[in-house]
Amino acid sequence: MLTDLQKRKLMLTFNAFDHDRDGMLEQQDFEGLAVNLAKAFNVEADSSTYPQLQQTLQEHWQQLHELAGNGQDQVDPESWLRFYDTLFSSPESTSAYLNTYMDGFYALWDLVDPAAAGQGTTLKRFKGMYRAYGLDEAVGEDAFRRMDTNGNGVIDRNEMYQRVMEFYGSDPDAPGNWLLGPYE
């Protein structure tokens, strides 16, 4: 069962995906996110990368729609939370999901920021993500510093995996809670 802390953080994620801010996740939200990611990382609409970006986010929507859509053309907050409650009911499904999530996370960043492929999460990339999701970049900078616990300016893949695990977890003091900024 999801804790109140997990629910608050999951709703931050829901709201970040809700591009048009109408309280529902729909295909056009992911289309809007593709446009925002392209802008945030200077991906030109006529580049070979742009259709890949659109396809990646369309696949993400399709998976979410199939798993949490309840046969509707949209995902409401209750269905979103119910999906995660079921997903996090076993350590095996949680681990499998987070591994897939991290693979997609880095594949997307390497797609939109190929010059920095394999470099992990830099402040520049992190702020670009915040910009794409319509989040405050100043908050993103603060969040990055809180999550970069060794202070080296890069959150490598293993560190980011740990931060994402913390974000989806229940420890109120974990640095990963800051993935999308303050959750209260």
PDB file of N, CA and C in Angstrom, residues 22-70:
ATOM      1  N   ASP A  22      -4.603  19.712 -17.340  1.00  0.00           N
ATOM      2  CA  ASP A  22      -6.058  19.536 -17.216  1.00  0.00           C
ATOM      3  C   ASP A  22      -6.442  18.459 -16.203  1.00  0.00           C
ATOM      4  N   GLY A  23      -5.465  17.902 -15.495  1.00  0.00           N
ATOM      5  CA  GLY A  23      -5.751  16.910 -14.467  1.00  0.00           C
ATOM      6  C   GLY A  23      -5.891  15.495 -14.974  1.00  0.00           C
ATOM      7  N   MET A  24      -5.604  15.274 -16.255  1.00  0.00           N
ATOM      8  CA  MET A  24      -5.663  13.945 -16.860  1.00  0.00           C
ATOM      9  C   MET A  24      -4.422  13.756 -17.738  1.00  0.00           C
ATOM     10  N   LEU A  25      -3.954  12.520 -17.834  1.00  0.00           N
ATOM     11  CA  LEU A  25      -2.875  12.225 -18.773  1.00  0.00           C
ATOM     12  C   LEU A  25      -3.487  11.677 -20.045  1.00  0.00           C
ATOM     13  N   GLU A  26      -3.070  12.264 -21.168  1.00  0.00           N
ATOM     14  CA  GLU A  26      -3.597  11.890 -22.474  1.00  0.00           C
ATOM     15  C   GLU A  26      -2.453  11.876 -23.474  1.00  0.00           C
ATOM     16  N   GLN A  27      -2.707  11.335 -24.636  1.00  0.00           N
ATOM     17  CA  GLN A  27      -1.693  11.250 -25.681  1.00  0.00           C
ATOM     18  C   GLN A  27      -1.080  12.624 -25.973  1.00  0.00           C
ATOM     19  N   GLN A  28      -1.900  13.667 -26.034  1.00  0.00           N
ATOM     20  CA  GLN A  28      -1.368  14.991 -26.376  1.00  0.00           C
ATOM     21  C   GLN A  28      -0.401  15.529 -25.320  1.00  0.00           C
ATOM     22  N   ASP A  29      -0.508  15.044 -24.075  1.00  0.00           N
ATOM     23  CA  ASP A  29       0.458  15.459 -23.057  1.00  0.00           C
ATOM     24  C   ASP A  29       1.860  14.976 -23.422  1.00  0.00           C
ATOM     25  N   PHE A  30       1.939  13.774 -23.945  1.00  0.00           N
ATOM     26  CA  PHE A  30       3.234  13.211 -24.315  1.00  0.00           C
ATOM     27  C   PHE A  30       3.744  13.819 -25.622  1.00  0.00           C
ATOM     28  N   GLU A  31       2.836  14.212 -26.493  1.00  0.00           N
ATOM     29  CA  GLU A  31       3.233  14.958 -27.690  1.00  0.00           C
ATOM     30  C   GLU A  31       3.802  16.315 -27.287  1.00  0.00           C
ATOM     31  N   GLY A  32       3.168  16.981 -26.331  1.00  0.00           N
ATOM     32  CA  GLY A  32       3.660  18.262 -25.836  1.00  0.00           C
ATOM     33  C   GLY A  32       4.995  18.122 -25.146  1.00  0.00           C
ATOM     34  N   LEU A  33       5.172  17.024 -24.412  1.00  0.00           N
ATOM     35  CA  LEU A  33       6.453  16.785 -23.761  1.00  0.00           C
ATOM     36  C   LEU A  33       7.562  16.601 -24.796  1.00  0.00           C
ATOM     37  N   ALA A  34       7.270  15.930 -25.893  1.00  0.00           N
ATOM     38  CA  ALA A  34       8.266  15.766 -26.962  1.00  0.00           C
ATOM     39  C   ALA A  34       8.688  17.126 -27.505  1.00  0.00           C
ATOM     40  N   VAL A  35       7.725  18.001 -27.721  1.00  0.00           N
ATOM     41  CA  VAL A  35       8.034  19.354 -28.198  1.00  0.00           C
ATOM     42  C   VAL A  35       8.905  20.089 -27.177  1.00  0.00           C
ATOM     43  N   ASN A  36       8.539  19.999 -25.894  1.00  0.00           N
ATOM     44  CA  ASN A  36       9.305  20.683 -24.853  1.00  0.00           C
ATOM     45  C   ASN A  36      10.713  20.133 -24.701  1.00  0.00           C
ATOM     46  N   LEU A  37      10.865  18.822 -24.795  1.00  0.00           N
ATOM     47  CA  LEU A  37      12.198  18.231 -24.722  1.00  0.00           C
ATOM     48  C   LEU A  37      13.050  18.686 -25.905  1.00  0.00           C
ATOM     49  N   ALA A  38      12.440  18.724 -27.074  1.00  0.00           N
ATOM     50  CA  ALA A  38      13.174  19.196 -28.252  1.00  0.00           C
ATOM     51  C   ALA A  38      13.651  20.628 -28.048  1.00  0.00           C
ATOM     52  N   LYS A  39      12.780  21.485 -27.525  1.00  0.00           N
ATOM     53  CA  LYS A  39      13.178  22.879 -27.257  1.00  0.00           C
ATOM     54  C   LYS A  39      14.264  22.957 -26.199  1.00  0.00           C
ATOM     55  N   ALA A  40      14.088  22.214 -25.112  1.00  0.00           N
ATOM     56  CA  ALA A  40      15.036  22.274 -23.994  1.00  0.00           C
ATOM     57  C   ALA A  40      16.429  21.813 -24.390  1.00  0.00           C
ATOM     58  N   PHE A  41      16.504  20.896 -25.358  1.00  0.00           N
ATOM     59  CA  PHE A  41      17.799  20.349 -25.751  1.00  0.00           C
ATOM     60  C   PHE A  41      18.173  20.713 -27.189  1.00  0.00           C
ATOM     61  N   ASN A  42      17.503  21.728 -27.742  1.00  0.00           N
ATOM     62  CA  ASN A  42      17.827  22.248 -29.077  1.00  0.00           C
ATOM     63  C   ASN A  42      17.796  21.184 -30.173  1.00  0.00           C
ATOM     64  N   VAL A  43      16.781  20.342 -30.129  1.00  0.00           N
ATOM     65  CA  VAL A  43      16.588  19.343 -31.179  1.00  0.00           C
ATOM     66  C   VAL A  43      15.678  19.970 -32.228  1.00  0.00           C
ATOM     67  N   GLU A  44      16.187  20.125 -33.418  1.00  0.00           N
ATOM     68  CA  GLU A  44      15.433  20.754 -34.499  1.00  0.00           C
ATOM     69  C   GLU A  44      14.338  19.819 -35.018  1.00  0.00           C
ATOM     70  N   ALA A  45      13.191  20.391 -35.373  1.00  0.00           N
ATOM     71  CA  ALA A  45      12.051  19.612 -35.853  1.00  0.00           C
ATOM     72  C   ALA A  45      12.370  18.844 -37.135  1.00  0.00           C
ATOM     73  N   ASP A  46      13.313  19.338 -37.939  1.00  0.00           N
ATOM     74  CA  ASP A  46      13.648  18.652 -39.185  1.00  0.00           C
ATOM     75  C   ASP A  46      14.854  17.717 -39.034  1.00  0.00           C
ATOM     76  N   SER A  47      15.295  17.491 -37.806  1.00  0.00           N
ATOM     77  CA  SER A  47      16.425  16.586 -37.573  1.00  0.00           C
ATOM     78  C   SER A  47      15.949  15.132 -37.566  1.00  0.00           C
ATOM     79  N   SER A  48      16.891  14.202 -37.692  1.00  0.00           N
ATOM     80  CA  SER A  48      16.541  12.782 -37.613  1.00  0.00           C
ATOM     81  C   SER A  48      16.203  12.377 -36.181  1.00  0.00           C
ATOM     82  N   THR A  49      16.623  13.165 -35.219  1.00  0.00           N
ATOM     83  CA  THR A  49      16.372  12.862 -33.811  1.00  0.00           C
ATOM     84  C   THR A  49      14.925  13.137 -33.419  1.00  0.00           C
ATOM     85  N   TYR A  50      14.330  14.167 -34.003  1.00  0.00           N
ATOM     86  CA  TYR A  50      12.988  14.578 -33.582  1.00  0.00           C
ATOM     87  C   TYR A  50      11.945  13.462 -33.732  1.00  0.00           C
ATOM     88  N   PRO A  51      11.872  12.767 -34.873  1.00  0.00           N
ATOM     89  CA  PRO A  51      10.892  11.675 -34.970  1.00  0.00           C
ATOM     90  C   PRO A  51      11.163  10.555 -33.961  1.00  0.00           C
ATOM     91  N   GLN A  52      12.437  10.310 -33.657  1.00  0.00           N
ATOM     92  CA  GLN A  52      12.765   9.296 -32.651  1.00  0.00           C
ATOM     93  C   GLN A  52      12.262   9.722 -31.275  1.00  0.00           C
ATOM     94  N   LEU A  53      12.417  10.998 -30.984  1.00  0.00           N
ATOM     95  CA  LEU A  53      11.940  11.545 -29.720  1.00  0.00           C
ATOM     96  C   LEU A  53      10.424  11.398 -29.625  1.00  0.00           C
ATOM     97  N   GLN A  54       9.731  11.778 -30.690  1.00  0.00           N
ATOM     98  CA  GLN A  54       8.273  11.637 -30.709  1.00  0.00           C
ATOM     99  C   GLN A  54       7.853  10.182 -30.519  1.00  0.00           C
ATOM    100  N   GLN A  55       8.533   9.278 -31.209  1.00  0.00           N
ATOM    101  CA  GLN A  55       8.195   7.859 -31.120  1.00  0.00           C
ATOM    102  C   GLN A  55       8.450   7.324 -29.708  1.00  0.00           C
ATOM    103  N   THR A  56       9.552   7.722 -29.101  1.00  0.00           N
ATOM    104  CA  THR A  56       9.877   7.268 -27.748  1.00  0.00           C
ATOM    105  C   THR A  56       8.793   7.682 -26.761  1.00  0.00           C
ATOM    106  N   LEU A  57       8.362   8.930 -26.846  1.00  0.00           N
ATOM    107  CA  LEU A  57       7.333   9.401 -25.922  1.00  0.00           C
ATOM    108  C   LEU A  57       5.962   8.816 -26.256  1.00  0.00           C
ATOM    109  N   GLN A  58       5.721   8.542 -27.520  1.00  0.00           N
ATOM    110  CA  GLN A  58       4.470   7.895 -27.902  1.00  0.00           C
ATOM    111  C   GLN A  58       4.428   6.470 -27.340  1.00  0.00           C
ATOM    112  N   GLU A  59       5.557   5.773 -27.380  1.00  0.00           N
ATOM    113  CA  GLU A  59       5.625   4.431 -26.806  1.00  0.00           C
ATOM    114  C   GLU A  59       5.417   4.480 -25.294  1.00  0.00           C
ATOM    115  N   HIS A  60       5.979   5.492 -24.654  1.00  0.00           N
ATOM    116  CA  HIS A  60       5.779   5.651 -23.215  1.00  0.00           C
ATOM    117  C   HIS A  60       4.293   5.843 -22.909  1.00  0.00           C
ATOM    118  N   TRP A  61       3.634   6.686 -23.689  1.00  0.00           N
ATOM    119  CA  TRP A  61       2.198   6.890 -23.493  1.00  0.00           C
ATOM    120  C   TRP A  61       1.433   5.582 -23.698  1.00  0.00           C
ATOM    121  N   GLN A  62       1.750   4.854 -24.759  1.00  0.00           N
ATOM    122  CA  GLN A  62       1.033   3.610 -25.053  1.00  0.00           C
ATOM    123  C   GLN A  62       1.166   2.608 -23.900  1.00  0.00           C
ATOM    124  N   GLN A  63       2.360   2.489 -23.353  1.00  0.00           N
ATOM    125  CA  GLN A  63       2.559   1.577 -22.228  1.00  0.00           C
ATOM    126  C   GLN A  63       1.741   2.021 -21.020  1.00  0.00           C
ATOM    127  N   LEU A  64       1.818   3.298 -20.707  1.00  0.00           N
ATOM    128  CA  LEU A  64       1.062   3.820 -19.580  1.00  0.00           C
ATOM    129  C   LEU A  64      -0.433   3.635 -19.806  1.00  0.00           C
ATOM    130  N   HIS A  65      -0.891   3.946 -20.999  1.00  0.00           N
ATOM    131  CA  HIS A  65      -2.304   3.819 -21.359  1.00  0.00           C
ATOM    132  C   HIS A  65      -2.779   2.375 -21.189  1.00  0.00           C
ATOM    133  N   GLU A  66      -1.980   1.430 -21.656  1.00  0.00           N
ATOM    134  CA  GLU A  66      -2.350   0.019 -21.550  1.00  0.00           C
ATOM    135  C   GLU A  66      -2.390  -0.447 -20.097  1.00  0.00           C
ATOM    136  N   LEU A  67      -1.449   0.015 -19.293  1.00  0.00           N
ATOM    137  CA  LEU A  67      -1.326  -0.464 -17.917  1.00  0.00           C
ATOM    138  C   LEU A  67      -2.237   0.264 -16.932  1.00  0.00           C
ATOM    139  N   ALA A  68      -2.519   1.534 -17.166  1.00  0.00           N
ATOM    140  CA  ALA A  68      -3.258   2.321 -16.178  1.00  0.00           C
ATOM    141  C   ALA A  68      -4.502   3.004 -16.729  1.00  0.00           C
ATOM    142  N   GLY A  69      -4.773   2.839 -18.007  1.00  0.00           N
ATOM    143  CA  GLY A  69      -5.871   3.583 -18.624  1.00  0.00           C
ATOM    144  C   GLY A  69      -7.264   3.049 -18.389  1.00  0.00           C
ATOM    145  N   ASN A  70      -7.389   1.831 -17.893  1.00  0.00           N
ATOM    146  CA  ASN A  70      -8.709   1.251 -17.637  1.00  0.00           C
ATOM    147  C   ASN A  70      -9.635   1.343 -18.855  1.00  0.00           C
TER     148      ASN A  70
END
